Amino acid sequence: SESGPTTIVVLGASGDLAFKKTYPALFGLFANSFLPQTVKIVGYARSAIALPDFRARVSSKIKTTDQAALDKFLQLCTYVSGKYDDAPSFQNLNAFLEDVEGTKDPKGKTRVFYMALPPSVFIPASTGLKHWCYLGEGGKNRLVVEKPFGKDLASSQELGTALAANWKEEEIYRIDHYLGKEMVKSLMVLRFANVLFGAIWNRNHINNVQITFKEKFGTDGRGGYFDEFGIIRDIMQNHLLQVLTILAMDRPVTLSAEDVRNEKVKVLRAIKPLTLDETILGQYTASADKKEPGYLDDPTVPHGSTTPTYAAAVFKIHNERWEGVPFILKCGKALEESKVEIRVQFNDVAGNLYPSTVRNELVIRLQPKEAVYMKLMNKEPGLSTDLHVTELDLSYEKRYKDAKIPDAYESLILDCLKGDHSNFVRDDELELAWKIFTPLLHKIEGEKIQPELYQYGSRGPAAAQEFIERHGFQRDSSY
Ligand code: BG6
């Protein structure tokens, strides 16, 4: 806990991300007494909004039955309007902060600047904050940033250089909200606190790994943003790649943020840049019943756009542990269901005694309905000698009935308040992630590669199925 006042400044406080994610997460932490006693939350954005109106908007996105807690929380929230590229605005913000904190002396204070901002104002805002709102000697400053961190290696480096001119790496918290998800946080525990996985977690026992992200809705009014980035940048380059690195990394020397991230970086360095022939691209069309629009029917999407809304790619990790094991990452919008899961498929049993066995599979379902289960063979009970594919099942719903799974943002904001970087993306991780994807993205965009069409609500492009089987995945007929 901090000695002096802690102020969380939410920049872009009138935007979608702030209302949908940041404020509800702050409320969740507050309601469970995880915010420091002295905390104040200051919203900052361009529009002039009267405080009661601002509080009404914040509360409209918070689902709770605890009205008393909500009222108290809203009292902590204030709002200042100002520009993102203008010294007087930031001077005004600083004066406001000093007022809220009750002293001009930086000693013992903490300021968390949460940038829920569009990329276009990213550099001026972070520069303005540094010049006018940064706590001097004795104070702590933290800058929380959200993707997109650029569009490719060069633009990301440009952004990184601009940030590094004003902020030290240890002051920067790059959010990938997948790192705050319960099941992602549990991955290292599963791997490193269980002797049984440690021994078989390598190319001798694992045949292939699949990491799948499916969403059953389309761009839903975000077409303008989405079209500039596409599914590879929106999901695969960050969320799925992070999951891959945690699955594939070696045991870190300690659990310190630097030790953990050093191991993740080693995995990323062992992956060669992706190529188009190891990638499947798709774009959704209207649903079969025509009730759901196709991607190109979204009025915010440019005519004839070739931006992929589905992608599958195979990653090869060239090291002693993983050489030859395909890691297949798949993600798509407007599919038949919303689900995110990891499937680790083990090798066939050598010299198998039984007919009709299927491979063991460890499935970790991130959402919905968090679960870890191991698919294995068992004898059909009774006098039958038949085999039966069944599961050792750790479904959270059954095993942890009353547990409340926190939102990823709650977990990450708490880490940031504690100064723990373990679940944030380090600069070199980000750079390596872009190195893996940039040649592919440039090729897709430079040559306007036509994605394969798939229907809204389907399982994605037909070629994807053949693709994963070609890379070794064996589908069990009961699946
Ligand atoms: C965001 C993407 O990063 O993640 C969205 O920009 C996507 O397009 C979202 O919908 C998915 O997050 P979650 O937590 O719902 O799986």
PDB file of C-alpha atoms in Angstrom, residues 32-215:
ATOM      1  CA  ASN A  32     -14.071  -5.389  -2.876  1.00  0.00           C
ATOM      2  CA  SER A  33     -11.838  -2.975  -0.943  1.00  0.00           C
ATOM      3  CA  PHE A  34      -8.878  -3.365  -3.284  1.00  0.00           C
ATOM      4  CA  LEU A  35      -8.357   0.323  -3.952  1.00  0.00           C
ATOM      5  CA  PRO A  36      -6.097   2.287  -1.606  1.00  0.00           C
ATOM      6  CA  GLN A  37      -7.982   4.197   1.113  1.00  0.00           C
ATOM      7  CA  THR A  38      -6.761   7.488  -0.261  1.00  0.00           C
ATOM      8  CA  VAL A  39      -7.700   6.887  -3.882  1.00  0.00           C
ATOM      9  CA  LYS A  40      -9.305   9.498  -6.106  1.00  0.00           C
ATOM     10  CA  ILE A  41     -10.348   8.965  -9.694  1.00  0.00           C
ATOM     11  CA  VAL A  42     -10.141  11.886 -12.075  1.00  0.00           C
ATOM     12  CA  GLY A  43     -11.641  11.621 -15.554  1.00  0.00           C
ATOM     13  CA  TYR A  44     -10.190  13.745 -18.352  1.00  0.00           C
ATOM     14  CA  ALA A  45     -11.456  14.197 -21.898  1.00  0.00           C
ATOM     15  CA  ARG A  46     -12.201  16.884 -24.432  1.00  0.00           C
ATOM     16  CA  SER A  47     -15.942  17.260 -24.047  1.00  0.00           C
ATOM     17  CA  ALA A  48     -17.250  19.596 -21.379  1.00  0.00           C
ATOM     18  CA  ILE A  49     -19.492  17.372 -19.265  1.00  0.00           C
ATOM     19  CA  ALA A  50     -21.081  18.504 -16.009  1.00  0.00           C
ATOM     20  CA  LEU A  51     -20.035  16.309 -13.086  1.00  0.00           C
ATOM     21  CA  PRO A  52     -23.535  14.931 -12.338  1.00  0.00           C
ATOM     22  CA  ASP A  53     -23.928  13.943 -15.977  1.00  0.00           C
ATOM     23  CA  PHE A  54     -20.536  12.331 -16.031  1.00  0.00           C
ATOM     24  CA  ARG A  55     -21.302  10.343 -12.882  1.00  0.00           C
ATOM     25  CA  ALA A  56     -24.628   9.274 -14.339  1.00  0.00           C
ATOM     26  CA  ARG A  57     -22.848   7.931 -17.416  1.00  0.00           C
ATOM     27  CA  VAL A  58     -20.258   6.104 -15.332  1.00  0.00           C
ATOM     28  CA  SER A  59     -22.953   4.489 -13.206  1.00  0.00           C
ATOM     29  CA  SER A  60     -25.055   3.503 -16.225  1.00  0.00           C
ATOM     30  CA  LYS A  61     -22.388   0.950 -17.228  1.00  0.00           C
ATOM     31  CA  ILE A  62     -21.911  -0.526 -13.769  1.00  0.00           C
ATOM     32  CA  LYS A  63     -24.019  -3.523 -12.917  1.00  0.00           C
ATOM     33  CA  THR A  64     -24.378  -3.903  -9.184  1.00  0.00           C
ATOM     34  CA  THR A  65     -26.975  -4.443  -6.518  1.00  0.00           C
ATOM     35  CA  ASP A  66     -24.861  -2.573  -3.970  1.00  0.00           C
ATOM     36  CA  GLN A  67     -26.196   0.932  -4.429  1.00  0.00           C
ATOM     37  CA  ALA A  68     -24.420   2.236  -1.322  1.00  0.00           C
ATOM     38  CA  ALA A  69     -21.020   1.151  -2.671  1.00  0.00           C
ATOM     39  CA  LEU A  70     -21.834   2.666  -6.038  1.00  0.00           C
ATOM     40  CA  ASP A  71     -22.764   5.996  -4.454  1.00  0.00           C
ATOM     41  CA  LYS A  72     -19.520   6.055  -2.489  1.00  0.00           C
ATOM     42  CA  PHE A  73     -17.564   5.149  -5.596  1.00  0.00           C
ATOM     43  CA  LEU A  74     -19.160   7.921  -7.625  1.00  0.00           C
ATOM     44  CA  GLN A  75     -18.142  10.399  -4.945  1.00  0.00           C
ATOM     45  CA  LEU A  76     -14.503   9.494  -5.649  1.00  0.00           C
ATOM     46  CA  CYS A  77     -14.951  10.221  -9.332  1.00  0.00           C
ATOM     47  CA  THR A  78     -14.486  13.723 -10.670  1.00  0.00           C
ATOM     48  CA  TYR A  79     -14.043  15.053 -14.163  1.00  0.00           C
ATOM     49  CA  VAL A  80     -11.988  17.757 -15.897  1.00  0.00           C
ATOM     50  CA  SER A  81     -12.168  18.595 -19.556  1.00  0.00           C
ATOM     51  CA  GLY A  82      -9.174  19.588 -21.626  1.00  0.00           C
ATOM     52  CA  LYS A  83      -7.258  18.997 -24.805  1.00  0.00           C
ATOM     53  CA  TYR A  84      -4.616  16.379 -25.455  1.00  0.00           C
ATOM     54  CA  ASP A  85      -2.107  18.629 -27.173  1.00  0.00           C
ATOM     55  CA  ASP A  86      -2.222  21.841 -25.245  1.00  0.00           C
ATOM     56  CA  ALA A  87      -0.073  23.004 -22.314  1.00  0.00           C
ATOM     57  CA  PRO A  88      -2.709  25.116 -20.508  1.00  0.00           C
ATOM     58  CA  SER A  89      -5.080  22.128 -20.481  1.00  0.00           C
ATOM     59  CA  PHE A  90      -2.482  19.940 -18.794  1.00  0.00           C
ATOM     60  CA  GLN A  91      -1.495  22.717 -16.388  1.00  0.00           C
ATOM     61  CA  ASN A  92      -5.128  22.952 -15.450  1.00  0.00           C
ATOM     62  CA  LEU A  93      -5.279  19.181 -14.971  1.00  0.00           C
ATOM     63  CA  ASN A  94      -2.224  19.298 -12.739  1.00  0.00           C
ATOM     64  CA  ALA A  95      -3.725  22.049 -10.600  1.00  0.00           C
ATOM     65  CA  PHE A  96      -6.901  19.998 -10.336  1.00  0.00           C
ATOM     66  CA  LEU A  97      -4.902  16.938  -9.269  1.00  0.00           C
ATOM     67  CA  GLU A  98      -3.009  18.874  -6.611  1.00  0.00           C
ATOM     68  CA  ASP A  99      -6.291  20.122  -5.312  1.00  0.00           C
ATOM     69  CA  VAL A 100      -7.769  16.626  -5.149  1.00  0.00           C
ATOM     70  CA  GLU A 101      -4.610  15.315  -3.484  1.00  0.00           C
ATOM     71  CA  GLY A 102      -4.699  18.119  -0.942  1.00  0.00           C
ATOM     72  CA  THR A 103      -1.034  19.084  -1.337  1.00  0.00           C
ATOM     73  CA  LYS A 104       1.438  20.303  -3.934  1.00  0.00           C
ATOM     74  CA  ASP A 105       4.229  18.222  -2.424  1.00  0.00           C
ATOM     75  CA  PRO A 106       4.851  15.137  -4.610  1.00  0.00           C
ATOM     76  CA  LYS A 107       6.336  13.131  -1.736  1.00  0.00           C
ATOM     77  CA  GLY A 108       4.498   9.841  -1.189  1.00  0.00           C
ATOM     78  CA  LYS A 109       2.002  10.483  -3.958  1.00  0.00           C
ATOM     79  CA  THR A 110       1.168   8.062  -6.732  1.00  0.00           C
ATOM     80  CA  ARG A 111      -0.390   9.054 -10.019  1.00  0.00           C
ATOM     81  CA  VAL A 112      -1.637   6.449 -12.439  1.00  0.00           C
ATOM     82  CA  PHE A 113      -2.326   7.888 -15.880  1.00  0.00           C
ATOM     83  CA  TYR A 114      -4.636   5.507 -17.676  1.00  0.00           C
ATOM     84  CA  MET A 115      -4.638   6.336 -21.373  1.00  0.00           C
ATOM     85  CA  ALA A 116      -7.923   5.094 -22.789  1.00  0.00           C
ATOM     86  CA  LEU A 117      -7.172   7.120 -25.902  1.00  0.00           C
ATOM     87  CA  PRO A 118      -7.223   6.777 -29.685  1.00  0.00           C
ATOM     88  CA  PRO A 119      -3.768   6.330 -31.255  1.00  0.00           C
ATOM     89  CA  SER A 120      -3.883   9.757 -32.899  1.00  0.00           C
ATOM     90  CA  VAL A 121      -3.508  11.598 -29.581  1.00  0.00           C
ATOM     91  CA  PHE A 122      -1.290   9.084 -27.902  1.00  0.00           C
ATOM     92  CA  ILE A 123       2.016  10.870 -28.370  1.00  0.00           C
ATOM     93  CA  PRO A 124       0.877  14.424 -27.550  1.00  0.00           C
ATOM     94  CA  ALA A 125      -1.034  13.237 -24.485  1.00  0.00           C
ATOM     95  CA  SER A 126       1.820  11.197 -23.042  1.00  0.00           C
ATOM     96  CA  THR A 127       4.197  14.096 -23.710  1.00  0.00           C
ATOM     97  CA  GLY A 128       1.869  16.649 -22.121  1.00  0.00           C
ATOM     98  CA  LEU A 129       1.414  14.461 -19.058  1.00  0.00           C
ATOM     99  CA  LYS A 130       5.146  14.156 -18.644  1.00  0.00           C
ATOM    100  CA  HIS A 131       5.712  17.893 -18.895  1.00  0.00           C
ATOM    101  CA  TRP A 132       2.867  19.116 -16.767  1.00  0.00           C
ATOM    102  CA  CYS A 133       1.473  16.372 -14.583  1.00  0.00           C
ATOM    103  CA  TYR A 134       4.484  14.248 -13.719  1.00  0.00           C
ATOM    104  CA  LEU A 135       5.277  13.975 -10.018  1.00  0.00           C
ATOM    105  CA  GLY A 136       8.810  15.017  -9.166  1.00  0.00           C
ATOM    106  CA  GLU A 137      11.146  13.663  -6.491  1.00  0.00           C
ATOM    107  CA  GLY A 138       9.408  11.346  -4.020  1.00  0.00           C
ATOM    108  CA  GLY A 139       6.338  10.700  -6.169  1.00  0.00           C
ATOM    109  CA  LYS A 140       5.460   7.683  -8.293  1.00  0.00           C
ATOM    110  CA  ASN A 141       4.181   7.933 -11.843  1.00  0.00           C
ATOM    111  CA  ARG A 142       2.626   5.162 -13.876  1.00  0.00           C
ATOM    112  CA  LEU A 143       1.430   5.304 -17.449  1.00  0.00           C
ATOM    113  CA  VAL A 144      -1.077   2.691 -18.571  1.00  0.00           C
ATOM    114  CA  VAL A 145      -1.402   2.299 -22.325  1.00  0.00           C
ATOM    115  CA  GLU A 146      -3.707   0.204 -24.486  1.00  0.00           C
ATOM    116  CA  LYS A 147      -3.385  -1.212 -27.955  1.00  0.00           C
ATOM    117  CA  PRO A 148      -3.105  -0.446 -30.783  1.00  0.00           C
ATOM    118  CA  PHE A 149       0.632  -0.007 -30.239  1.00  0.00           C
ATOM    119  CA  GLY A 150       1.233   0.890 -33.856  1.00  0.00           C
ATOM    120  CA  LYS A 151       0.300  -1.034 -36.992  1.00  0.00           C
ATOM    121  CA  ASP A 152       3.583  -2.715 -37.832  1.00  0.00           C
ATOM    122  CA  LEU A 153       7.171  -2.837 -36.679  1.00  0.00           C
ATOM    123  CA  ALA A 154       8.118   0.638 -37.925  1.00  0.00           C
ATOM    124  CA  SER A 155       5.076   2.476 -36.559  1.00  0.00           C
ATOM    125  CA  SER A 156       5.331   0.640 -33.269  1.00  0.00           C
ATOM    126  CA  GLN A 157       9.002   1.590 -32.959  1.00  0.00           C
ATOM    127  CA  GLU A 158       8.125   5.186 -33.698  1.00  0.00           C
ATOM    128  CA  LEU A 159       5.544   5.172 -30.929  1.00  0.00           C
ATOM    129  CA  GLY A 160       7.951   3.415 -28.607  1.00  0.00           C
ATOM    130  CA  THR A 161      10.655   6.001 -29.225  1.00  0.00           C
ATOM    131  CA  ALA A 162       8.233   8.846 -28.537  1.00  0.00           C
ATOM    132  CA  LEU A 163       7.110   7.212 -25.295  1.00  0.00           C
ATOM    133  CA  ALA A 164      10.632   6.372 -24.198  1.00  0.00           C
ATOM    134  CA  ALA A 165      11.662  10.014 -24.618  1.00  0.00           C
ATOM    135  CA  ASN A 166       9.417  10.883 -21.680  1.00  0.00           C
ATOM    136  CA  TRP A 167       8.741   7.715 -19.707  1.00  0.00           C
ATOM    137  CA  LYS A 168      10.979   5.064 -18.263  1.00  0.00           C
ATOM    138  CA  GLU A 169      10.126   1.481 -19.177  1.00  0.00           C
ATOM    139  CA  GLU A 170       9.375   0.713 -15.518  1.00  0.00           C
ATOM    140  CA  GLU A 171       6.755   3.464 -15.501  1.00  0.00           C
ATOM    141  CA  ILE A 172       4.924   2.072 -18.556  1.00  0.00           C
ATOM    142  CA  TYR A 173       2.199  -0.567 -18.266  1.00  0.00           C
ATOM    143  CA  ARG A 174       1.189  -1.899 -21.702  1.00  0.00           C
ATOM    144  CA  ILE A 175      -2.113  -3.658 -21.375  1.00  0.00           C
ATOM    145  CA  ASP A 176      -2.978  -6.853 -23.148  1.00  0.00           C
ATOM    146  CA  HIS A 177      -6.162  -7.638 -21.298  1.00  0.00           C
ATOM    147  CA  TYR A 178      -5.799 -11.357 -21.992  1.00  0.00           C
ATOM    148  CA  LEU A 179      -2.964 -11.363 -19.469  1.00  0.00           C
ATOM    149  CA  GLY A 180      -5.473 -10.362 -16.807  1.00  0.00           C
ATOM    150  CA  LYS A 181      -7.860 -13.216 -17.528  1.00  0.00           C
ATOM    151  CA  GLU A 182      -8.248 -15.797 -14.802  1.00  0.00           C
ATOM    152  CA  MET A 183      -7.397 -18.791 -16.986  1.00  0.00           C
ATOM    153  CA  VAL A 184      -4.384 -17.114 -18.540  1.00  0.00           C
ATOM    154  CA  LYS A 185      -3.081 -16.300 -15.079  1.00  0.00           C
ATOM    155  CA  SER A 186      -3.617 -19.911 -14.142  1.00  0.00           C
ATOM    156  CA  LEU A 187      -1.530 -21.262 -17.026  1.00  0.00           C
ATOM    157  CA  MET A 188       1.818 -20.868 -15.319  1.00  0.00           C
ATOM    158  CA  VAL A 189       0.457 -22.495 -12.189  1.00  0.00           C
ATOM    159  CA  LEU A 190      -0.845 -25.467 -14.172  1.00  0.00           C
ATOM    160  CA  ARG A 191       2.460 -25.872 -15.918  1.00  0.00           C
ATOM    161  CA  PHE A 192       4.930 -25.186 -13.152  1.00  0.00           C
ATOM    162  CA  ALA A 193       3.129 -26.311  -9.999  1.00  0.00           C
ATOM    163  CA  ASN A 194       2.159 -29.772 -11.295  1.00  0.00           C
ATOM    164  CA  VAL A 195       4.800 -32.397 -11.770  1.00  0.00           C
ATOM    165  CA  LEU A 196       2.754 -34.255 -14.361  1.00  0.00           C
ATOM    166  CA  PHE A 197       2.723 -31.529 -16.972  1.00  0.00           C
ATOM    167  CA  GLY A 198       6.359 -30.571 -16.568  1.00  0.00           C
ATOM    168  CA  ALA A 199       7.557 -33.984 -17.712  1.00  0.00           C
ATOM    169  CA  ILE A 200       5.502 -34.229 -20.885  1.00  0.00           C
ATOM    170  CA  TRP A 201       5.497 -30.616 -21.998  1.00  0.00           C
ATOM    171  CA  ASN A 202       7.632 -30.987 -25.077  1.00  0.00           C
ATOM    172  CA  ARG A 203       7.940 -32.321 -28.614  1.00  0.00           C
ATOM    173  CA  ASN A 204       8.316 -35.909 -27.427  1.00  0.00           C
ATOM    174  CA  HIS A 205       4.771 -35.989 -26.114  1.00  0.00           C
ATOM    175  CA  ILE A 206       2.874 -33.116 -27.656  1.00  0.00           C
ATOM    176  CA  ASN A 207       1.736 -33.411 -31.245  1.00  0.00           C
ATOM    177  CA  ASN A 208       0.211 -29.993 -31.815  1.00  0.00           C
ATOM    178  CA  VAL A 209      -1.286 -27.063 -29.960  1.00  0.00           C
ATOM    179  CA  GLN A 210      -4.298 -25.034 -30.977  1.00  0.00           C
ATOM    180  CA  ILE A 211      -5.312 -21.681 -29.566  1.00  0.00           C
ATOM    181  CA  THR A 212      -8.713 -20.588 -30.783  1.00  0.00           C
ATOM    182  CA  PHE A 213     -10.652 -17.357 -30.393  1.00  0.00           C
ATOM    183  CA  LYS A 214     -14.222 -17.264 -31.683  1.00  0.00           C
ATOM    184  CA  GLU A 215     -16.744 -14.489 -31.438  1.00  0.00           C
TER     185      GLU A 215
END
